[in-house]
Coordinates of C-alpha atoms and ligand atoms in Angstrom, one line a residue:
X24 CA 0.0 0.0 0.0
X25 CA 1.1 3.6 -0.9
X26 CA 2.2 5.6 2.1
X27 CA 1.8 9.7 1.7
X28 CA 3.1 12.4 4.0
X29 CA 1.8 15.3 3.3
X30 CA 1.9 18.6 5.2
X31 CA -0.6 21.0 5.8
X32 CA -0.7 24.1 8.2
X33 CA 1.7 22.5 10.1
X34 CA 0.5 19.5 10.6
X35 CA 1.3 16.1 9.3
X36 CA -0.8 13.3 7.3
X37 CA 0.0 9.2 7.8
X38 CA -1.7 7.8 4.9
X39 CA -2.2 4.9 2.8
X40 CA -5.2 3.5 0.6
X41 CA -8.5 1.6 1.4
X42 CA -8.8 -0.5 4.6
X43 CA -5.7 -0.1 6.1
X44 CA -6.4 3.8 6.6
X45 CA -9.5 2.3 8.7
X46 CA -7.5 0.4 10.6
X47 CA -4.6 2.7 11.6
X48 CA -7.6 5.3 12.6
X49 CA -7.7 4.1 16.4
X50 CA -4.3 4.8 16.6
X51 CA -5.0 9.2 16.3
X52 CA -7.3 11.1 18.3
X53 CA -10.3 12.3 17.1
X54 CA -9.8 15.7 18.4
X55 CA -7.0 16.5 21.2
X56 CA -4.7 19.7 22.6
X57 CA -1.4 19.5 21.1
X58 CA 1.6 19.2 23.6
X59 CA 3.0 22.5 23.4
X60 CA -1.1 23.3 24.0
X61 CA -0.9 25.9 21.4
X62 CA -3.2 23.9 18.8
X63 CA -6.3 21.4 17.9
X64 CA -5.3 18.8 16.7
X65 CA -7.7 16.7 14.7
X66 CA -8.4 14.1 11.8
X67 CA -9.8 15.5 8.9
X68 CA -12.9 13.4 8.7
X69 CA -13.6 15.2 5.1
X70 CA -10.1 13.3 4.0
X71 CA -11.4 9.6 5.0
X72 CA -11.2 6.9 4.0
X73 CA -8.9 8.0 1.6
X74 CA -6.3 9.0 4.1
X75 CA -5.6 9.7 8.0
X76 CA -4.5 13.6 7.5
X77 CA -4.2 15.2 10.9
X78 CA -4.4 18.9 11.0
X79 CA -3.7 21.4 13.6
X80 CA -5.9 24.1 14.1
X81 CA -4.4 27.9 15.8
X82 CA -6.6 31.0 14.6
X83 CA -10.2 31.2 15.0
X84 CA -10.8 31.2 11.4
X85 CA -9.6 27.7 11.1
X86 CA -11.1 26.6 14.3
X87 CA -14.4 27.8 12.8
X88 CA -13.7 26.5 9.2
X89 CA -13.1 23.1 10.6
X90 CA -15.9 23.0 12.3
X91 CA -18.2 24.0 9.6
X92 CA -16.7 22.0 6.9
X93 CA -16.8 18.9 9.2
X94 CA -13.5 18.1 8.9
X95 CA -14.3 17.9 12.8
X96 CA -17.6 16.8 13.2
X97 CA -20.7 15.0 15.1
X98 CA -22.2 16.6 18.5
X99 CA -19.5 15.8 20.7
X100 CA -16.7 15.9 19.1
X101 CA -17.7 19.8 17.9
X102 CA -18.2 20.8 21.8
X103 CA -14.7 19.4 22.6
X104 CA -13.1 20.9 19.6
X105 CA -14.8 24.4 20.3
X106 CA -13.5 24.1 24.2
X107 CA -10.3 23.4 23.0
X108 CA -10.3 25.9 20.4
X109 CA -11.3 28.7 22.8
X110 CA -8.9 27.7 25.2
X111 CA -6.4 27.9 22.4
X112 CA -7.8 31.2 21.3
X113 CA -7.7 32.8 25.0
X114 CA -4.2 32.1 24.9
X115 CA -3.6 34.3 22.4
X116 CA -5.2 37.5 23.8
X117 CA -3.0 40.2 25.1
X118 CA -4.7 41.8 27.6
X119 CA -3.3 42.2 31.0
X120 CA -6.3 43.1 32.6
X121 CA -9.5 40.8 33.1
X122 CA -12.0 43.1 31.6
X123 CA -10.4 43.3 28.2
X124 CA -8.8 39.8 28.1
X125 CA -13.7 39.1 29.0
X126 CA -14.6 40.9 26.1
X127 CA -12.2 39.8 24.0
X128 CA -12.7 36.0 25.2
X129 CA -16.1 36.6 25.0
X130 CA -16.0 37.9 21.0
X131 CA -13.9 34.8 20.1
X132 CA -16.8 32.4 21.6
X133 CA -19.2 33.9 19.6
X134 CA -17.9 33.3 16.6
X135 CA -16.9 30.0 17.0
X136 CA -20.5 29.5 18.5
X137 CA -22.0 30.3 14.8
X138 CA -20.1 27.9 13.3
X139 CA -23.0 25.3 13.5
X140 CA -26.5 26.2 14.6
X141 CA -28.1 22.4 15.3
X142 CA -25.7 20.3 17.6
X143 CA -26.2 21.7 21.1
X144 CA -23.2 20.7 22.3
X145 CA -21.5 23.5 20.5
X146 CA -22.7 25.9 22.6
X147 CA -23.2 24.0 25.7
X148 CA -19.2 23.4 26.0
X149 CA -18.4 27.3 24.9
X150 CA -20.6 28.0 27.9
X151 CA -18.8 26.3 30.0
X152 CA -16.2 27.8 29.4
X153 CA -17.6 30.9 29.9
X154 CA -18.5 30.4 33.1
X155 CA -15.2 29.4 33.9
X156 CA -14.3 32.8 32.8
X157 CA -17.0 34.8 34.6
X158 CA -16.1 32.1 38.2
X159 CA -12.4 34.5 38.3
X160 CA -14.1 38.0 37.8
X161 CA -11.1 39.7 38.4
X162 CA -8.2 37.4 38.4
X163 CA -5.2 37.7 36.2
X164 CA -5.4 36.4 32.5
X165 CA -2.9 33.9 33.3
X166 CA -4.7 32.6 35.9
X167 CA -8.0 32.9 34.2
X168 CA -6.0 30.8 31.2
X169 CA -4.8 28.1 33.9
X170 CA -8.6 27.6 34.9
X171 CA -9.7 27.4 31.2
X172 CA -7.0 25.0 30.4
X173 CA -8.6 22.3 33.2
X174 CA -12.0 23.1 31.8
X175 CA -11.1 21.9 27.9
X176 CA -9.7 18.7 29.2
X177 CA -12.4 17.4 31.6
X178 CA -15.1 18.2 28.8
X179 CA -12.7 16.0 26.5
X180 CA -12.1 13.6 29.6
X181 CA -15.9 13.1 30.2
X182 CA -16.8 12.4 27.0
X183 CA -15.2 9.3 27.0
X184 CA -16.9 8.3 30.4
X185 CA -19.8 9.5 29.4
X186 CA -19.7 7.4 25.7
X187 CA -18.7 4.3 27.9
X188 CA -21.5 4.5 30.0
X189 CA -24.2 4.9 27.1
X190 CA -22.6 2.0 26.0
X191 CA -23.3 -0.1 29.3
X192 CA -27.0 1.1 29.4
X193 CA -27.1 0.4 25.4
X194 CA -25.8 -2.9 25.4
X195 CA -28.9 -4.1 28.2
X196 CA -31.4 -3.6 25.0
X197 CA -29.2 -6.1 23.4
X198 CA -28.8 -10.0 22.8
X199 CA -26.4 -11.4 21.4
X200 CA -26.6 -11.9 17.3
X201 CA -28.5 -9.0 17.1
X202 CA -28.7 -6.9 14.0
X203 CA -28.3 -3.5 14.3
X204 CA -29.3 -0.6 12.1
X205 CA -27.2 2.9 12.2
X206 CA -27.5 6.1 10.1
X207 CA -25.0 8.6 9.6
X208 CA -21.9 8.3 12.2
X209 CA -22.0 8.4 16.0
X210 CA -19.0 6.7 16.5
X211 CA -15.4 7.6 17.8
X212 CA -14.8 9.9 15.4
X213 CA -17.8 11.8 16.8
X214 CA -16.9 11.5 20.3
X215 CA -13.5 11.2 21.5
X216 CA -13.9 7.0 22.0
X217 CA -16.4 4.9 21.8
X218 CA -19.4 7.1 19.8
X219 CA -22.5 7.6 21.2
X220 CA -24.9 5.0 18.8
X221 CA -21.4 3.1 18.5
X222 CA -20.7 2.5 22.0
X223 CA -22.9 -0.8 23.1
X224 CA -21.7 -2.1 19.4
X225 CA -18.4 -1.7 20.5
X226 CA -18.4 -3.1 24.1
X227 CA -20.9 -5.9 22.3
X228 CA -17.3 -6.4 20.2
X229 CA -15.7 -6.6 23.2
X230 CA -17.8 -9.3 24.7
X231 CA -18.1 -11.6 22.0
X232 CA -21.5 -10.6 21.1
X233 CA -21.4 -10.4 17.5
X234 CA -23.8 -8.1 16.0
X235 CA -24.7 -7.6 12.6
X236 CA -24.5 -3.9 11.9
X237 CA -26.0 -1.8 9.0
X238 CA -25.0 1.2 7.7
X239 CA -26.6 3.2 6.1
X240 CA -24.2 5.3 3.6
X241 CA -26.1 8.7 4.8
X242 CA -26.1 11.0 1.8
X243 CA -25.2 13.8 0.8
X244 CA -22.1 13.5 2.8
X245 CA -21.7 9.8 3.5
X246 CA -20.5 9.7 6.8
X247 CA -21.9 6.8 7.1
X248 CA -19.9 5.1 3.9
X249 CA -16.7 6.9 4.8
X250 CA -16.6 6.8 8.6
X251 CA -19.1 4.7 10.0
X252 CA -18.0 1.9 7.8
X253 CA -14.7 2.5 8.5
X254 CA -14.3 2.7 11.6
X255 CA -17.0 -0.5 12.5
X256 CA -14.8 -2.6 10.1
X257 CA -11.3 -1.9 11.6
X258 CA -12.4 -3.0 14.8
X259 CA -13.5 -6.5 13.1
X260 CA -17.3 -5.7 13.6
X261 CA -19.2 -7.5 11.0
X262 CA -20.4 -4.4 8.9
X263 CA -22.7 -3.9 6.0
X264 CA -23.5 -0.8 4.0
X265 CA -26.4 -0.1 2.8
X266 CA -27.8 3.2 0.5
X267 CA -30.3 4.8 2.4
X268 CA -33.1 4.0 0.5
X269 CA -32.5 0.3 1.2
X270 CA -33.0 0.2 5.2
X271 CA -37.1 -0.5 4.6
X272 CA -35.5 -3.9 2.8
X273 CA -33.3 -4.9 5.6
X274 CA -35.7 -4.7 8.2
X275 CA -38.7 -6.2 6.0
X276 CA -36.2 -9.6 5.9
X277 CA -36.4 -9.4 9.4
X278 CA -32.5 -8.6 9.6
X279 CA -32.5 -5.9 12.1
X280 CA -33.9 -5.9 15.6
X281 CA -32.8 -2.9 16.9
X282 CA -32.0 1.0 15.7
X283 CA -29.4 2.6 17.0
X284 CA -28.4 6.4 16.2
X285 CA -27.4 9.5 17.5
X286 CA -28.1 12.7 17.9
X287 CA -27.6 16.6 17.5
X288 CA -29.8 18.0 20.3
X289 CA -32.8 16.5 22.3
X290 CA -35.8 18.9 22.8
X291 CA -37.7 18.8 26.3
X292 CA -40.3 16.7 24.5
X293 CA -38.1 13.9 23.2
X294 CA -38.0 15.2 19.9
X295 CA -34.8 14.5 18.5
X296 CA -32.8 16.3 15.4
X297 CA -30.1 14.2 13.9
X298 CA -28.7 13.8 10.6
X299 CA -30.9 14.2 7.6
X300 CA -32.9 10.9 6.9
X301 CA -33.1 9.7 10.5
X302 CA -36.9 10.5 10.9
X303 CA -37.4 8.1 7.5
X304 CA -35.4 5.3 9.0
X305 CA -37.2 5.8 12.7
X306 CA -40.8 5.7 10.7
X307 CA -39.5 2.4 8.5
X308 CA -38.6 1.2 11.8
X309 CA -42.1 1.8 13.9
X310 CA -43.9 0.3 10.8
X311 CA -42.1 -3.0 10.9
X312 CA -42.1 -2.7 15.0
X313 CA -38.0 -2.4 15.4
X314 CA -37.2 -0.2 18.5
X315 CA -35.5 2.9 17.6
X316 CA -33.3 4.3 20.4
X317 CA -31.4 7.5 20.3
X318 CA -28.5 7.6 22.3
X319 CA -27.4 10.7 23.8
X320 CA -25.3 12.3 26.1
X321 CA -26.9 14.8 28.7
X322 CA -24.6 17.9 26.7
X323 CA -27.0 16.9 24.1
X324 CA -30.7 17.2 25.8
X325 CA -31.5 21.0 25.6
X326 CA -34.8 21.6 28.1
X327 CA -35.0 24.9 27.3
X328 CA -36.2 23.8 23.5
X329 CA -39.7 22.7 24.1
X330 CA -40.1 20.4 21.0
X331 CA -38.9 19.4 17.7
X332 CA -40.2 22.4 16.0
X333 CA -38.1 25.1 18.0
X334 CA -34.9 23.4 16.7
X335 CA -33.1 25.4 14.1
X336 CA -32.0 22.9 11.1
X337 CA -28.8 23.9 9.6
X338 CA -29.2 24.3 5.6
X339 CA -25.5 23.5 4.1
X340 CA -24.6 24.1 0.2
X341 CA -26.2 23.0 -3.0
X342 CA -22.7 21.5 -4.3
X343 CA -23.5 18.7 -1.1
X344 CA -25.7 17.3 -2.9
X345 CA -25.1 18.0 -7.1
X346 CA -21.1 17.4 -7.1
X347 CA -19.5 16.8 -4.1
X348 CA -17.8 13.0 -4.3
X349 CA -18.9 12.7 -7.6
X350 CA -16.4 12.7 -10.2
X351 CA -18.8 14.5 -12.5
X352 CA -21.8 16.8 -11.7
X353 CA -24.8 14.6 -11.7
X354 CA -27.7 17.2 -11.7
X355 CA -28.9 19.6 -13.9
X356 CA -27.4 23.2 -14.1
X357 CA -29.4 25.3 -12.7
X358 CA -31.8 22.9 -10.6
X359 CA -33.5 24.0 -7.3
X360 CA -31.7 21.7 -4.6
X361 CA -32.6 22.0 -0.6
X362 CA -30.1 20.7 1.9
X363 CA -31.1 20.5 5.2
X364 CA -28.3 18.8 7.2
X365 CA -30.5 17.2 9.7
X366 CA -34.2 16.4 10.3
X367 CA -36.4 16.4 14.1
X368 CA -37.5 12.7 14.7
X369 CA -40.8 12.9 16.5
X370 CA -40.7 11.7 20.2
X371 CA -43.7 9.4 19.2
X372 CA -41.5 7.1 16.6
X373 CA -38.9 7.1 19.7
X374 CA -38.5 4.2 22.0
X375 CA -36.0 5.2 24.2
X376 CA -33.5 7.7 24.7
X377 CA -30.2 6.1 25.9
X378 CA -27.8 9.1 28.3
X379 CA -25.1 7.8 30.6
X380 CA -27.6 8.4 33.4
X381 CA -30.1 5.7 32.0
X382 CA -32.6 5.2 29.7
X383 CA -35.2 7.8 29.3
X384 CA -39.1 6.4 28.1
X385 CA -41.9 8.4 27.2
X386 CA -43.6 10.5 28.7
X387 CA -40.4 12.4 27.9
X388 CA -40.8 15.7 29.5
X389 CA -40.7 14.0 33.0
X390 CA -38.0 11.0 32.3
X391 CA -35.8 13.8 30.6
X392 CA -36.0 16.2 33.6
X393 CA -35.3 13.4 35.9
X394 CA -31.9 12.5 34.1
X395 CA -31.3 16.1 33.9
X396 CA -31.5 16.1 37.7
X397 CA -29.2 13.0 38.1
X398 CA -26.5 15.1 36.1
X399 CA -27.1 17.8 38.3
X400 CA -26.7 15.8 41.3
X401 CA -23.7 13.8 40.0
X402 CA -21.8 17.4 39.4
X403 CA -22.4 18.8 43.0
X404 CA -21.2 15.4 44.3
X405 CA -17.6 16.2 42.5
Ligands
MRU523 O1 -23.2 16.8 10.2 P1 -22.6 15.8 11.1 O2 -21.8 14.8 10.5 O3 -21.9 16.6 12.2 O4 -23.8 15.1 11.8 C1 -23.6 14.2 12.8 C2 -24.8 13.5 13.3 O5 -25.9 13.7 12.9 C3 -24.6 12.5 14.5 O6 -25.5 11.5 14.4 C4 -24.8 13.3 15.8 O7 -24.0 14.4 15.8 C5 -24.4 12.4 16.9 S1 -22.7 12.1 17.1 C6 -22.5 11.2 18.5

């Protein structure tokens, strides 16, 4: 197999064709400080499968890029790179005095904030770090910085508790042989290990259960071809991907007994928003009476949005969906084209919500405020 190095913004790429790139990916980080802890350092998800290209990321600009071009991408894996990239970014303000170095932290936030408007953990790790800021009114930069610093890592530290534990509570709804139905990718290159919708496949791995995964290939971006498929494969999970259109065929033959997907942000209601198509595969799935269950961390459940409908849908680029991985444009000049990156899967096609508290059943409003409270709980324990 070919080996590239390439460089790019000072950052490296390790490299080669086809499945061994899928299975060298455990090997980088997702998304992690660099050692000098003057960078992001991610894979760019845009490059797989082709190639493992790791970038690092220093101005805001990139930062934001990144993050709306998905080279960095899925719920959690956003939130950690944008309380990395902040802390990065506060690093590089002047000031000497904490009201300047506030607004000036505070400007920076805000713009990586509008980077992406659906996934709530965006927003939810800026503000914590935030409030980090606004805990040491007063204090020195430097000292402010030091705080900030602690913040980024225990949101990246957490997430890969908080993946593991989705994955214990998962794994219950599970027997062995199971086939199991995914759409786009909540795996560990949406999370810093494990994935969210990945994680009871994984531990399932782990324990010799032996699940039969779909994939469904998730257009107009195919994370689901390009990273789901990848990553399930390298890990020796047996993996099949399937077009989206084809996931009413699967379960008609009786081949899956369980959906499992994840999710951008998590209205008071149950409602769920999650990459475009999910809402088709969770209605295909109530019709043939397959559970669908959305697994998500408590970052992603947002109480102050009272139901699907007050979630704001990101629309992304025509090119998505007329020419991107296509060698060719294959639609007509000219041609009206909507691309909504994700779509709200009613509460009612839901049959549980899966957070590292426990699983959440309708009626959602109550079961969602009661894992809401255990979070709240388990944070004034520490
Ligand atoms: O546009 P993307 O690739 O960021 O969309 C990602 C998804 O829809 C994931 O399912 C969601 O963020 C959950 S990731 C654990």
């Amino acid at each position: 197999m070919e080996q590239s190095v390439k460089q790019q913004s000072g950052s490296s790429v390790a490299a080669s064709a086809g499945e061994s790139v899928c299975r060298r990916l455990a090997d980088y980080e997702t998304v992690r400080l660099s050692e000098a802890g003057d960078a992001v350092e991610i894979i760019d998800q845009t490059k797989l499968p082709g190639r493992i290209e790791l970038v690092s990321l220093r101005s805001a600009e990139d930062i934001y890029d990144a993050i709306y071009r998905l080279r960095v991408r899925g719920a959690p894996a956003i939130g950690v790179a944008a309380a990395l990239g902040i802390y990065v970014l506060a690093g590089q303000i002047a000031a000497k005095d904490y009201g300047t170095f506030y607004r000036e932290f505070v400007r920076r936030k805000e713009y990586l904030d509008s980077a992406r408007p659906t996934a709530v953990n965006l927003s939810w790790a800026l503000n914590r770090m935030q409030n980090v800021v606004e805990c040491h009114k007063g204090e020195s930069p430097a000292a402010v910085l030091g705080f900030l610093k602690q913040e980024a890592l225990a949101i990246r530290q957490e997430d890969e508790e908080v993946c593991r534990r989705i994955g214990e509570h998962g794994l219950m709804l599970l027997k062995p042989g199971d086939g199991i139905l995914t759409h786009c990718n909540a795996g560990r290159l949406a999370t810093c290990r494990y994935g969210t919708a990945t994680a009871p496949i994984y531990l399932g791995q782990e324990r010799g259960y032996h699940f039969r995964v779909f994939a469904d290939e998730t257009r107009p971006l195919l994370q689901g071809a390009r990273l789901t498929a990848c990553e399930l494969q390298a890990a020796g999970v047996d993996v099949t991907l399937i077009c989206d259109n084809m996931s009413a065929s699967v379960m008609q033959k009786g081949w899956v007994n369980a959906v499992f997907v994840g999710c951008d942000r998590v209205a008071a209601n149950g409602d769920t928003a999650n990459k475009i198509g999910t809402s088709v595969v969770a209605a295909v799935a109530h019709y043939y009476g397959v559970p669908v269950y959305v697994c998500a961390p408590t970052s992603t459940i947002d109480l102050n949005t009272p139901d699907g409908a007050a979630i704001r849908i990101e629309q992304r680029p025509e090119e998505e969906v007329t020419e991107m991985w296509y060698r060719e444009r294959m639609a007509p000049d000219g041609v009206k084209v909507y691309n909504p990156a994700f779509d709200v899967t009613d509460h009612t096609l839901i049959d549980a919500i899966i957070t590292e508290h426990g699983v959440a059943r309708a009626p959602y409003e109550q079961t969602l405020a009661g894992i809401a409270g255990k979070r709240m709980a388990e944070e004034s324990e520490k």
